[in-house]
Short mmCIF file of C-alpha atoms and ligand atoms in Angstrom, two decimals:
data_model
loop_
_atom_site.label_atom_id
_atom_site.label_comp_id
_atom_site.label_asym_id
_atom_site.label_seq_id
_atom_site.Cartn_x
_atom_site.Cartn_y
_atom_site.Cartn_z
CA MET N 1 170.14 15.01 -23.67
CA GLY N 2 170.59 11.23 -23.84
CA LYS N 3 173.81 11.47 -20.68
CA PHE N 4 171.09 13.71 -19.00
CA TRP N 5 168.93 10.80 -19.11
CA ASN N 6 172.03 7.81 -18.84
CA TYR N 7 172.50 9.85 -15.49
CA THR N 8 169.31 9.74 -13.81
CA ASN N 9 168.45 5.91 -14.48
CA SER N 10 172.26 5.45 -12.94
CA SER N 11 170.98 6.61 -9.77
CA ASN N 12 168.41 3.93 -8.43
CA LYS N 13 169.02 4.59 -5.47
CA MET N 14 168.52 8.06 -4.27
CA SER N 15 165.68 9.55 -2.17
CA PRO N 16 162.34 9.72 -3.89
CA HIS N 17 162.82 13.83 -3.13
CA MET N 18 165.74 13.99 -4.75
CA LEU N 19 164.48 11.95 -7.54
CA LEU N 20 161.33 14.59 -8.17
CA ILE N 21 163.63 17.47 -8.31
CA SER N 22 165.92 15.71 -11.02
CA LEU N 23 163.16 14.77 -12.96
CA LEU N 24 161.70 18.38 -12.10
CA SER N 25 164.82 19.89 -13.44
CA SER N 26 165.20 16.90 -16.74
CA MET N 27 161.79 18.45 -16.97
CA VAL N 28 162.65 21.90 -17.76
CA LEU N 29 165.86 21.25 -19.29
CA GLU N 30 164.13 19.45 -22.18
CA VAL N 31 161.81 22.27 -22.84
CA TRP N 32 164.07 24.74 -22.48
CA CYS N 33 166.34 22.45 -24.90
CA GLN N 34 163.93 21.86 -27.18
CA SER N 35 162.53 25.98 -27.23
CA ASP N 36 166.16 27.28 -28.41
CA CYS N 37 165.32 28.62 -31.33
CA SER N 38 166.31 32.07 -30.41
CA TYR N 39 168.43 34.64 -32.07
CA GLN N 40 170.66 34.84 -29.16
CA LYS N 41 171.88 30.98 -29.81
CA LEU N 42 172.74 31.92 -32.96
CA LEU N 43 174.80 35.25 -32.45
CA LYS N 44 176.35 33.31 -30.01
CA SER N 45 177.68 30.48 -32.21
CA LEU N 46 178.72 33.11 -34.60
CA ASN N 47 180.57 34.79 -32.69
CA LEU N 48 180.11 37.97 -34.15
CA GLU N 49 182.05 39.85 -31.32
CA ASN N 50 185.50 38.93 -32.63
CA ALA N 51 184.38 38.89 -36.43
CA SER N 52 186.64 40.55 -39.04
CA LYS N 53 186.99 44.43 -39.51
CA VAL N 54 188.96 43.87 -42.51
CA ARG N 55 187.97 43.11 -45.14
CA PRO N 56 185.77 39.48 -45.56
CA VAL N 57 187.68 37.70 -48.40
CA ARG N 58 189.79 34.39 -47.78
CA ASN N 59 191.80 35.36 -50.60
CA TRP N 60 193.34 38.96 -50.86
CA LYS N 61 193.74 39.09 -54.38
CA ASN N 62 189.94 38.52 -55.37
CA ALA N 63 187.90 41.77 -55.10
CA SER N 64 185.32 42.31 -52.66
CA ILE N 65 181.50 42.92 -54.49
CA VAL N 66 179.25 45.80 -53.38
CA ASN N 67 175.70 45.64 -55.02
CA ILE N 68 174.52 49.02 -54.65
CA ASP N 69 170.67 50.31 -55.11
CA LEU N 70 168.86 52.75 -54.81
CA THR N 71 165.01 54.40 -54.91
CA LEU N 72 165.24 58.41 -55.34
CA TYR N 73 162.11 59.22 -53.28
CA THR N 74 162.21 63.14 -53.33
CA ILE N 75 164.04 66.34 -54.47
CA VAL N 76 163.93 68.49 -50.94
CA ASP N 77 166.48 71.41 -53.20
CA LEU N 78 167.53 72.49 -55.96
CA ASP N 79 169.33 75.92 -55.38
CA MET N 80 169.94 77.78 -58.21
CA SER N 81 172.21 79.94 -56.92
CA THR N 82 175.05 77.98 -55.25
CA GLN N 83 174.12 75.01 -57.83
CA THR N 84 173.53 72.37 -55.00
CA ALA N 85 170.73 69.91 -54.54
CA THR N 86 169.46 68.25 -51.86
CA THR N 87 168.24 64.48 -52.82
CA PHE N 88 166.30 62.36 -50.31
CA VAL N 89 166.87 58.57 -51.91
CA TRP N 90 166.45 55.22 -49.84
CA PHE N 91 170.17 53.49 -50.36
CA TYR N 92 170.72 49.47 -50.16
CA MET N 93 173.76 47.78 -50.66
CA ALA N 94 174.50 44.77 -49.90
CA TRP N 95 178.22 42.85 -49.92
CA THR N 96 179.61 39.38 -48.43
CA ASP N 97 181.56 38.12 -46.00
CA GLU N 98 183.20 35.26 -46.75
CA TYR N 99 183.71 34.24 -42.79
CA ILE N 100 180.42 34.58 -41.98
CA SER N 101 177.90 31.60 -42.85
CA TRP N 102 175.58 29.09 -41.45
CA ASN N 103 172.96 26.07 -42.04
CA PRO N 104 169.22 27.51 -41.88
CA GLY N 105 168.86 23.71 -40.73
CA ASP N 106 170.71 23.90 -37.47
CA PHE N 107 169.06 27.10 -36.03
CA CYS N 108 165.25 26.03 -36.54
CA GLY N 109 165.62 27.72 -40.25
CA ILE N 110 166.50 31.03 -39.37
CA LYS N 111 167.82 32.58 -42.62
CA LYS N 112 168.53 36.00 -41.96
CA LEU N 113 169.11 38.25 -38.96
CA PHE N 114 169.37 41.66 -37.71
CA VAL N 115 172.22 42.28 -35.90
CA ASN N 116 173.77 45.45 -35.09
CA SER N 117 175.76 47.39 -37.44
CA ASP N 118 179.08 47.54 -35.40
CA TYR N 119 179.69 44.17 -35.41
CA PHE N 120 181.76 44.38 -38.81
CA TRP N 121 183.46 45.59 -41.63
CA LYS N 122 181.45 47.53 -43.91
CA PRO N 123 182.80 49.30 -47.08
CA ASP N 124 183.58 53.07 -47.24
CA LEU N 125 180.39 54.52 -49.02
CA TYR N 126 181.35 57.77 -50.51
CA ILE N 127 179.87 59.92 -52.90
CA TYR N 128 181.85 62.01 -54.80
CA GLU N 129 179.07 65.01 -55.10
CA MET N 130 178.60 65.31 -51.85
CA THR N 131 179.15 68.44 -50.31
CA GLU N 132 177.91 68.49 -47.20
CA ASN N 133 178.24 65.78 -44.27
CA ASP N 134 174.43 65.37 -43.66
CA ASP N 135 173.87 64.42 -40.14
CA ASN N 136 169.78 65.30 -40.94
CA SER N 137 169.93 61.09 -42.44
CA PRO N 138 168.46 58.98 -39.88
CA GLU N 139 169.85 56.28 -38.74
CA ILE N 140 169.29 52.56 -38.83
CA PRO N 141 171.63 50.70 -36.49
CA TYR N 142 170.54 47.02 -37.92
CA TYR N 143 171.88 45.27 -41.21
CA ILE N 144 170.83 42.48 -42.22
CA LEU N 145 172.62 38.76 -42.03
CA ARG N 146 171.94 36.13 -43.99
CA ASN N 147 172.43 32.86 -43.89
CA ASN N 148 175.87 32.62 -47.09
CA GLY N 149 176.73 35.53 -45.38
CA GLN N 150 175.70 38.33 -46.97
CA ILE N 151 174.90 41.68 -45.52
CA ILE N 152 172.57 43.88 -46.31
CA ASN N 153 172.43 47.78 -45.52
CA ALA N 154 169.39 49.70 -46.39
CA MET N 155 169.03 53.60 -45.22
CA PRO N 156 167.69 56.72 -46.07
CA LEU N 157 170.03 58.91 -46.77
CA ARG N 158 170.09 62.68 -47.74
CA ILE N 159 172.03 63.93 -49.97
CA ILE N 160 173.45 67.38 -50.99
CA SER N 161 175.52 67.31 -53.43
CA THR N 162 176.42 70.02 -56.68
CA CYS N 163 174.36 69.66 -59.54
CA ASN N 164 175.41 71.07 -62.41
CA LEU N 165 173.02 73.89 -63.69
CA ASN N 166 172.34 74.31 -67.23
CA ILE N 167 169.56 77.20 -67.92
CA TYR N 168 170.32 77.91 -71.03
CA LYS N 169 166.58 77.05 -71.88
CA PHE N 170 165.27 78.40 -68.31
CA PRO N 171 162.36 77.63 -67.51
CA PHE N 172 161.96 75.13 -69.85
CA ASP N 173 164.90 73.68 -68.49
CA ILE N 174 165.67 69.66 -68.31
CA GLN N 175 169.00 69.41 -65.27
CA THR N 176 171.09 66.41 -64.72
CA CYS N 177 171.79 65.56 -61.35
CA LYS N 178 175.22 63.01 -61.21
CA LEU N 179 175.24 60.62 -57.45
CA SER N 180 178.38 58.19 -57.92
CA PHE N 181 179.04 55.95 -55.22
CA GLY N 182 182.20 54.50 -54.54
CA SER N 183 184.47 54.20 -52.56
CA PHE N 184 186.85 56.09 -50.87
CA MET N 185 189.80 54.28 -50.21
CA TYR N 186 189.53 50.66 -51.55
CA THR N 187 190.81 50.43 -55.14
CA VAL N 188 188.75 48.78 -58.37
CA SER N 189 191.08 45.63 -57.57
CA ASP N 190 189.71 45.56 -53.47
CA ILE N 191 185.85 46.94 -54.09
CA VAL N 192 183.76 46.49 -56.95
CA MET N 193 180.94 48.40 -56.82
CA TRP N 194 177.62 47.11 -59.07
CA PRO N 195 174.12 48.03 -59.76
CA LYS N 196 171.83 45.93 -58.27
CA SER N 197 168.76 46.91 -60.87
CA ASN N 198 169.06 48.03 -64.46
CA SER N 199 167.70 51.21 -65.46
CA SER N 200 163.94 50.45 -65.94
CA VAL N 201 163.66 49.11 -63.16
CA VAL N 202 165.49 51.69 -61.13
CA ASN N 203 163.36 54.33 -63.02
CA GLN N 204 160.33 52.32 -62.61
CA ASN N 205 160.95 52.18 -58.76
CA ALA N 206 161.83 56.07 -58.37
CA LYS N 207 158.36 57.01 -60.74
CA ASP N 208 156.45 55.06 -58.66
CA VAL N 209 157.77 56.84 -54.71
CA PHE N 210 158.94 59.77 -55.70
CA ALA N 211 157.16 62.95 -54.28
CA SER N 212 157.29 66.42 -56.05
CA LYS N 213 157.89 68.65 -53.35
CA ASP N 214 159.62 71.80 -55.14
CA GLU N 215 159.26 72.50 -58.61
CA TRP N 216 160.94 69.99 -59.58
CA GLU N 217 159.14 67.28 -62.21
CA LEU N 218 161.06 63.86 -62.57
CA GLN N 219 161.96 62.40 -65.89
CA SER N 220 163.94 59.62 -65.36
CA VAL N 221 166.64 58.07 -63.38
CA ALA N 222 169.04 56.12 -65.39
CA VAL N 223 172.04 54.13 -63.24
CA TYR N 224 175.43 52.50 -64.70
CA ASN N 225 179.12 51.28 -63.49
CA THR N 226 182.07 52.83 -64.00
CA THR N 227 185.35 53.33 -63.34
CA HIS N 228 186.35 56.72 -62.21
CA LYS N 229 190.43 57.55 -62.27
CA THR N 230 192.68 59.75 -59.90
CA MET N 231 196.01 60.19 -59.24
CA GLY N 232 196.50 56.67 -61.26
CA LEU N 233 194.36 55.12 -59.23
CA GLU N 234 191.58 53.43 -60.21
CA TYR N 235 188.16 53.58 -58.34
CA SER N 236 184.89 51.81 -59.28
CA GLN N 237 181.41 53.99 -59.04
CA VAL N 238 178.31 53.35 -59.56
CA ILE N 239 175.83 56.33 -61.57
CA TYR N 240 172.92 57.47 -60.96
CA SER N 241 172.09 60.26 -63.09
CA ILE N 242 168.73 62.26 -61.74
CA TYR N 243 166.93 63.81 -65.47
CA ILE N 244 164.60 66.27 -63.35
CA LYS N 245 162.26 68.64 -65.28
CA ARG N 246 160.85 71.76 -64.49
CA VAL N 247 157.80 73.61 -63.86
CA ALA N 248 157.72 75.72 -65.73
CA VAL N 249 153.60 76.98 -65.01
CA ILE N 250 154.93 79.67 -62.59
CA TYR N 251 157.63 81.56 -64.11
CA VAL N 252 155.69 81.33 -67.65
CA LEU N 253 152.26 82.82 -65.74
CA ASN N 254 154.56 85.59 -64.14
CA LEU N 255 157.60 86.17 -66.00
CA ILE N 256 157.09 85.48 -69.46
CA ILE N 257 153.86 86.45 -70.20
CA PRO N 258 153.46 89.87 -68.64
CA ALA N 259 157.29 90.30 -70.22
CA CYS N 260 155.66 89.62 -73.93
CA PHE N 261 152.68 91.86 -72.92
CA LEU N 262 155.78 94.79 -71.50
CA VAL N 263 156.48 94.73 -74.96
CA PHE N 264 153.31 94.67 -76.84
CA LEU N 265 152.25 97.67 -75.40
CA ASP N 266 155.09 99.29 -76.11
CA ILE N 267 155.35 98.64 -79.32
CA ALA N 268 151.45 99.55 -79.55
CA SER N 269 152.50 102.66 -78.37
CA MET N 270 154.29 103.28 -81.60
CA PHE N 271 150.76 104.34 -82.83
CA ILE N 272 150.48 107.40 -80.74
CA HIS N 273 150.36 110.53 -82.77
CA ASN N 274 151.07 112.54 -80.32
CA TYR N 275 155.08 112.25 -79.95
CA GLU N 276 155.12 113.94 -76.28
CA ASN N 277 152.39 111.68 -75.00
CA ARG N 278 154.48 108.48 -76.93
CA LEU N 279 157.01 109.83 -74.82
CA ASP N 280 155.31 109.36 -71.10
CA PHE N 281 153.91 106.40 -72.26
CA LYS N 282 157.14 104.34 -73.01
CA ILE N 283 159.16 105.62 -70.39
CA THR N 284 156.65 104.32 -68.00
CA VAL N 285 156.77 101.10 -70.50
CA VAL N 286 160.21 100.83 -69.91
CA LEU N 287 160.13 101.16 -66.35
CA GLY N 288 157.85 98.82 -65.49
CA PHE N 289 160.27 95.71 -67.93
CA SER N 290 163.24 96.69 -65.78
CA VAL N 291 161.33 95.83 -62.75
CA MET N 292 160.64 92.30 -64.93
CA LEU N 293 164.31 92.14 -65.63
CA LEU N 294 164.89 92.77 -61.89
CA ILE N 295 162.54 89.75 -60.87
CA LEU N 296 164.37 87.53 -63.68
CA ASN N 297 168.05 88.64 -62.69
CA ALA N 298 166.73 87.01 -59.21
CA LEU N 299 165.72 83.89 -60.20
CA LEU N 300 168.60 83.09 -62.18
CA PRO N 301 172.02 81.12 -60.75
CA ASN N 302 175.40 82.92 -61.45
CA SER N 303 175.97 79.85 -64.36
CA ASP N 304 178.05 79.80 -67.24
CA SER N 305 175.71 79.47 -69.94
CA THR N 306 173.52 82.38 -70.21
CA PRO N 307 169.65 81.97 -69.53
CA MET N 308 167.75 82.34 -73.54
CA LEU N 309 164.55 84.76 -71.32
CA GLY N 310 168.00 86.70 -70.01
CA THR N 311 168.89 87.71 -74.01
CA PHE N 312 166.06 87.79 -75.00
CA CYS N 313 164.72 90.27 -71.91
CA CYS N 314 167.78 91.98 -73.29
CA ILE N 315 167.35 92.77 -76.74
CA CYS N 316 163.67 93.75 -75.82
CA MET N 317 165.81 95.96 -73.26
CA ALA N 318 167.13 97.88 -76.28
CA MET N 319 165.10 97.61 -79.11
CA MET N 320 162.76 99.73 -76.32
CA ILE N 321 165.17 102.37 -75.68
CA LEU N 322 165.93 102.25 -79.57
CA SER N 323 162.37 103.17 -79.80
CA VAL N 324 162.21 105.44 -77.32
CA ILE N 325 165.43 107.71 -78.85
CA GLY N 326 163.48 107.60 -81.82
CA THR N 327 160.43 109.26 -80.58
CA ILE N 328 162.45 111.88 -79.19
CA ALA N 329 164.29 112.31 -82.85
CA THR N 330 161.02 112.31 -83.89
CA SER N 331 159.24 114.69 -81.61
CA TYR N 332 163.09 117.22 -81.96
CA MET N 333 161.96 117.14 -86.31
CA THR N 334 158.35 117.93 -85.59
CA GLU N 335 159.86 120.98 -83.00
CA LYS N 336 161.74 122.19 -86.50
CA SER N 337 158.83 121.97 -88.68
CA THR N 338 157.00 124.33 -86.92
CA THR N 339 160.35 126.75 -86.94
CA ASN N 340 161.37 127.38 -90.30
CA SER N 341 164.20 125.48 -90.65
CA GLN N 342 165.34 123.82 -93.67
CA VAL N 343 165.69 120.34 -93.79
CA PRO N 344 169.60 119.77 -94.38
CA VAL N 345 170.58 118.15 -98.27
CA TRP N 346 172.01 114.81 -96.76
CA VAL N 347 169.10 114.43 -95.08
CA LYS N 348 166.96 114.92 -97.62
CA VAL N 349 169.10 112.28 -99.70
CA LEU N 350 169.23 109.93 -97.13
CA VAL N 351 165.79 109.66 -95.50
CA LEU N 352 163.16 111.95 -98.04
CA LYS N 353 164.45 109.86 -101.34
CA HIS N 354 166.74 106.38 -99.92
CA LEU N 355 164.79 105.54 -96.52
CA ALA N 356 161.56 106.26 -98.07
CA ARG N 357 162.14 103.59 -100.56
CA ILE N 358 163.23 101.15 -98.81
CA ILE N 359 160.13 100.76 -96.01
CA LEU N 360 158.31 101.70 -98.87
CA PHE N 361 157.20 105.39 -97.40
CA LYS N 362 153.48 106.52 -99.78
CA LYS N 363 153.85 110.29 -100.28
CA ASP N 364 150.94 111.41 -98.63
CA PHE N 365 151.40 115.01 -99.45
CA ALA N 366 151.12 113.86 -103.53
CA LYS N 367 147.91 115.59 -102.88
CA GLU N 368 149.01 118.85 -101.73
CA GLU N 369 151.87 118.83 -104.75
CA LEU N 370 148.61 118.83 -107.34
CA VAL N 371 146.99 121.94 -105.81
CA THR N 372 149.31 124.55 -108.37
CA PRO N 373 149.13 128.38 -107.71
CA VAL N 374 146.28 130.08 -109.26
CA THR N 375 147.50 132.73 -111.99
CA ALA N 376 144.75 135.88 -111.46
CA ASP N 377 145.53 136.64 -115.23
CA ASN N 378 141.05 136.70 -115.90
CA ASN N 379 140.83 138.79 -113.24
CA ASP N 380 142.70 142.04 -114.08
CA PRO N 381 141.44 144.92 -113.10
CA GLU N 382 141.75 146.83 -116.28
CA ASN N 383 140.48 144.09 -118.37
CA ALA N 384 138.01 144.00 -116.24
CA LYS N 385 137.46 147.92 -115.98
CA LYS N 386 137.72 147.73 -120.07
CA SER N 387 134.54 145.27 -120.77
CA GLU N 388 132.92 146.78 -118.83
CA THR N 389 133.30 149.90 -120.28
CA ASN N 390 132.79 148.91 -123.97
CA GLU N 391 129.15 146.90 -122.70
CA ASP N 392 128.44 150.60 -121.63
CA VAL N 393 129.05 152.30 -125.04
CA SER N 394 125.37 151.62 -126.46
CA ASP N 395 123.69 153.21 -123.78
CA GLN N 396 125.53 156.21 -122.48
CA ARG N 397 122.52 157.91 -121.42
CA ARG N 398 122.06 155.25 -119.23
CA ALA N 399 125.63 154.91 -118.90
CA LEU N 400 125.56 158.70 -117.63
CA GLU N 401 122.70 157.93 -115.38
CA ASN N 402 124.80 154.73 -113.97
CA ASP N 403 127.80 156.92 -114.18
CA SER N 404 128.04 157.04 -109.87
CA ASN N 405 127.06 153.64 -109.57
CA VAL N 406 129.23 151.62 -111.99
CA LYS N 407 132.14 153.73 -110.24
CA LYS N 408 131.08 152.61 -106.91
CA GLU N 409 131.09 148.70 -108.26
CA VAL N 410 133.96 149.50 -109.98
CA LYS N 411 135.90 150.19 -106.77
CA LEU N 412 133.79 147.33 -104.96
CA LEU N 413 135.24 145.42 -107.75
CA LYS N 414 138.54 146.67 -107.22
CA ARG N 415 138.56 146.36 -103.46
CA ILE N 416 137.44 142.61 -103.57
CA LEU N 417 140.20 142.11 -106.81
CA SER N 418 143.62 143.52 -103.94
CA GLU N 419 141.69 141.54 -101.33
CA ILE N 420 141.83 138.47 -103.24
CA LEU N 421 145.76 138.79 -104.91
CA ARG N 422 145.87 139.70 -100.84
CA ILE N 423 144.91 136.00 -99.54
CA HIS N 424 146.96 134.27 -102.55
CA ARG N 425 149.88 136.05 -102.18
CA LYS N 426 149.58 134.64 -98.11
CA LEU N 427 148.50 131.11 -99.94
CA ILE N 428 151.64 131.14 -101.78
CA LEU N 429 153.87 131.45 -98.87
CA ASP N 430 151.37 129.71 -96.54
CA MET N 431 152.22 126.75 -99.38
CA GLN N 432 155.95 127.42 -99.31
CA GLN N 433 156.12 127.46 -95.11
CA LYS N 434 154.10 124.22 -95.59
CA ASP N 435 156.46 122.55 -97.91
CA GLU N 436 159.43 123.31 -95.25
CA GLN N 437 156.95 121.92 -92.67
CA THR N 438 155.98 118.95 -94.65
CA GLU N 439 159.98 118.00 -95.49
CA TRP N 440 160.96 117.86 -91.46
CA SER N 441 157.74 115.81 -90.62
CA LEU N 442 157.75 113.61 -93.43
CA VAL N 443 161.56 112.87 -92.38
CA ALA N 444 160.36 112.23 -88.77
CA GLN N 445 156.93 110.19 -89.97
CA ILE N 446 159.50 108.78 -92.43
CA VAL N 447 162.44 107.27 -89.31
CA ASP N 448 159.44 106.67 -86.84
CA ARG N 449 158.52 104.23 -89.53
CA LEU N 450 161.57 102.88 -89.86
CA VAL N 451 161.74 102.40 -86.18
CA LEU N 452 158.51 100.86 -85.79
CA ILE N 453 159.84 98.22 -89.16
CA LEU N 454 162.61 97.64 -86.80
CA TYR N 455 161.02 97.13 -83.71
CA LEU N 456 158.59 94.75 -85.10
CA SER N 457 161.19 92.82 -86.92
CA ILE N 458 163.73 92.36 -84.15
CA VAL N 459 161.16 91.36 -82.19
CA THR N 460 159.18 89.01 -84.17
CA LEU N 461 162.57 87.66 -84.87
CA VAL N 462 164.22 87.07 -81.41
CA PHE N 463 160.47 85.45 -80.68
CA ILE N 464 160.87 82.66 -83.25
CA ILE N 465 163.89 81.96 -82.35
CA MET N 466 163.10 81.77 -78.28
CA ILE N 467 160.36 79.18 -79.93
CA CYS N 468 162.04 77.26 -81.13
CA VAL N 469 165.18 76.96 -78.69
CA TRP N 470 162.43 76.14 -76.35
CA THR N 471 160.65 73.43 -77.90
CA ILE N 472 163.73 71.92 -79.58
C1 NAG I 1 188.91 34.14 -56.18
O1 NAG I 1 188.07 33.90 -57.47
C2 NAG I 1 188.18 32.96 -58.15
C3 NAG I 1 188.10 33.63 -59.55
O2 NAG I 1 187.74 35.11 -59.83
C4 NAG I 1 187.91 32.26 -57.78
O3 NAG I 1 188.25 31.05 -58.28
C5 NAG I 1 188.35 31.85 -55.99
O4 NAG I 1 187.32 30.82 -55.86
C6 NAG I 1 188.09 33.13 -55.31
N1 NAG I 1 188.77 32.90 -54.08
C7 NAG I 1 188.30 32.53 -52.99
C8 NAG I 1 188.40 32.68 -51.67
O5 NAG I 1 186.68 32.93 -53.07
C1 NAG I 2 166.06 44.77 -66.39
O1 NAG I 2 165.81 43.65 -65.29
C2 NAG I 2 164.48 43.28 -65.25
C3 NAG I 2 164.24 42.45 -64.14
O2 NAG I 2 165.84 42.23 -63.43
C4 NAG I 2 164.04 42.50 -66.97
O3 NAG I 2 163.27 42.21 -66.36
C5 NAG I 2 164.28 43.86 -67.44
O4 NAG I 2 164.50 42.82 -69.09
C6 NAG I 2 166.34 44.12 -68.06
N1 NAG I 2 166.35 45.37 -68.22
C7 NAG I 2 166.99 45.81 -69.69
C8 NAG I 2 167.22 47.07 -70.22
O5 NAG I 2 168.32 45.08 -69.23
#
């Protein structure tokens, strides 16, 4: 500028209008010079077109340090069957270009510059768990360039990654999905990945912004850096572990409670006395339960770990089938009891003696045993006749008079007696038959009781195990 003024001062002999022009142009120039606080000027002086496209370090032996930060925004989807997670994160990456720097004082105090990302070398960031290159991530074409040479690349990322699901505790499971950021080409001697914030900060950031979209609830996010060895080479990595918890209410309401109701219903049906009705009822319940199993099957992934819920349903189903078989057996036995067939000896020994004792079966047929056959000694027709005649010896006249009457009475009594004897015989026969019947029905009752006890105890045991597994 000084030069310019010198020039105007030295041209005193110019014509007036030439002087005016030169004065005007000098004023314009001065205004222009003073207001040149533009980014363009900085950009031009940085000469970024010719910036290095190789790793920008002055000594190749020094590694570039890449700072990484991540804020988990949401988990878009966690596909159970393919075991992939789609996450949306806000990603931050910063490194230093040792060839770029400026003094903010020379450029009106500009300390950072938003520049197109094409100018620079950048680390070849790779997410190790990524299964799909997702083009749905929004493109942010700018980097931030600081006056000390730091380049910041912040962008939203939509990441589709594998996530090893452990569904043992389904639907009360907590899953861990890892995102490992590292360079694909540069080894640890070239690029060192470093987390910008520690776990507590990352966790807090994620909790502040996390938007729950699916059935997942954020537990925590942790970060650590490590070196990963493959094929004899070491790569630096920063790993983010995302812990998410399933919102189980839907599964509890739609799957677990109905399944439990069906099991209770099936247990309750053991108290239906008519075995055939019970069989019909049970088959219906089993059908309903198998529909539940179908729904569960559609929900569960093909994981190597078996979910506890599946095992539980399987055991319940097995117990239902067992009780159906038990009911068929008891109904067969009651059928047997109506036809006069003997209970086999081994069944008698096994069921009536041992099983009955084991399951503390009370013999309600004891009363029937007390009823002993009544003997007909006092009702002997001859005795009755004799005593009658002895009584009537003294009063022969009256006896003679009443002879026809007495004969009639005796006849009647005899008939009554024979009738009673017939009834008695039939009664004894009936009781023998009934004994056989009660033996069969007793076996049936014992088997029924055994099945009920087995059913109840196994289901209770499985319930307790389930609750323990889920709560621990
Ligand atoms: C390379 O790193 C060493 C320390 O590891 C440091 O002393 C040196 O200044 C670095 N060189 C350059 C060019 O930055
Ligand atoms: C994490 O970083 C924050 C700030 O950078 C600091 O206040 C806090 O103590 C750190 N926490 C741990 C566990 O190091």
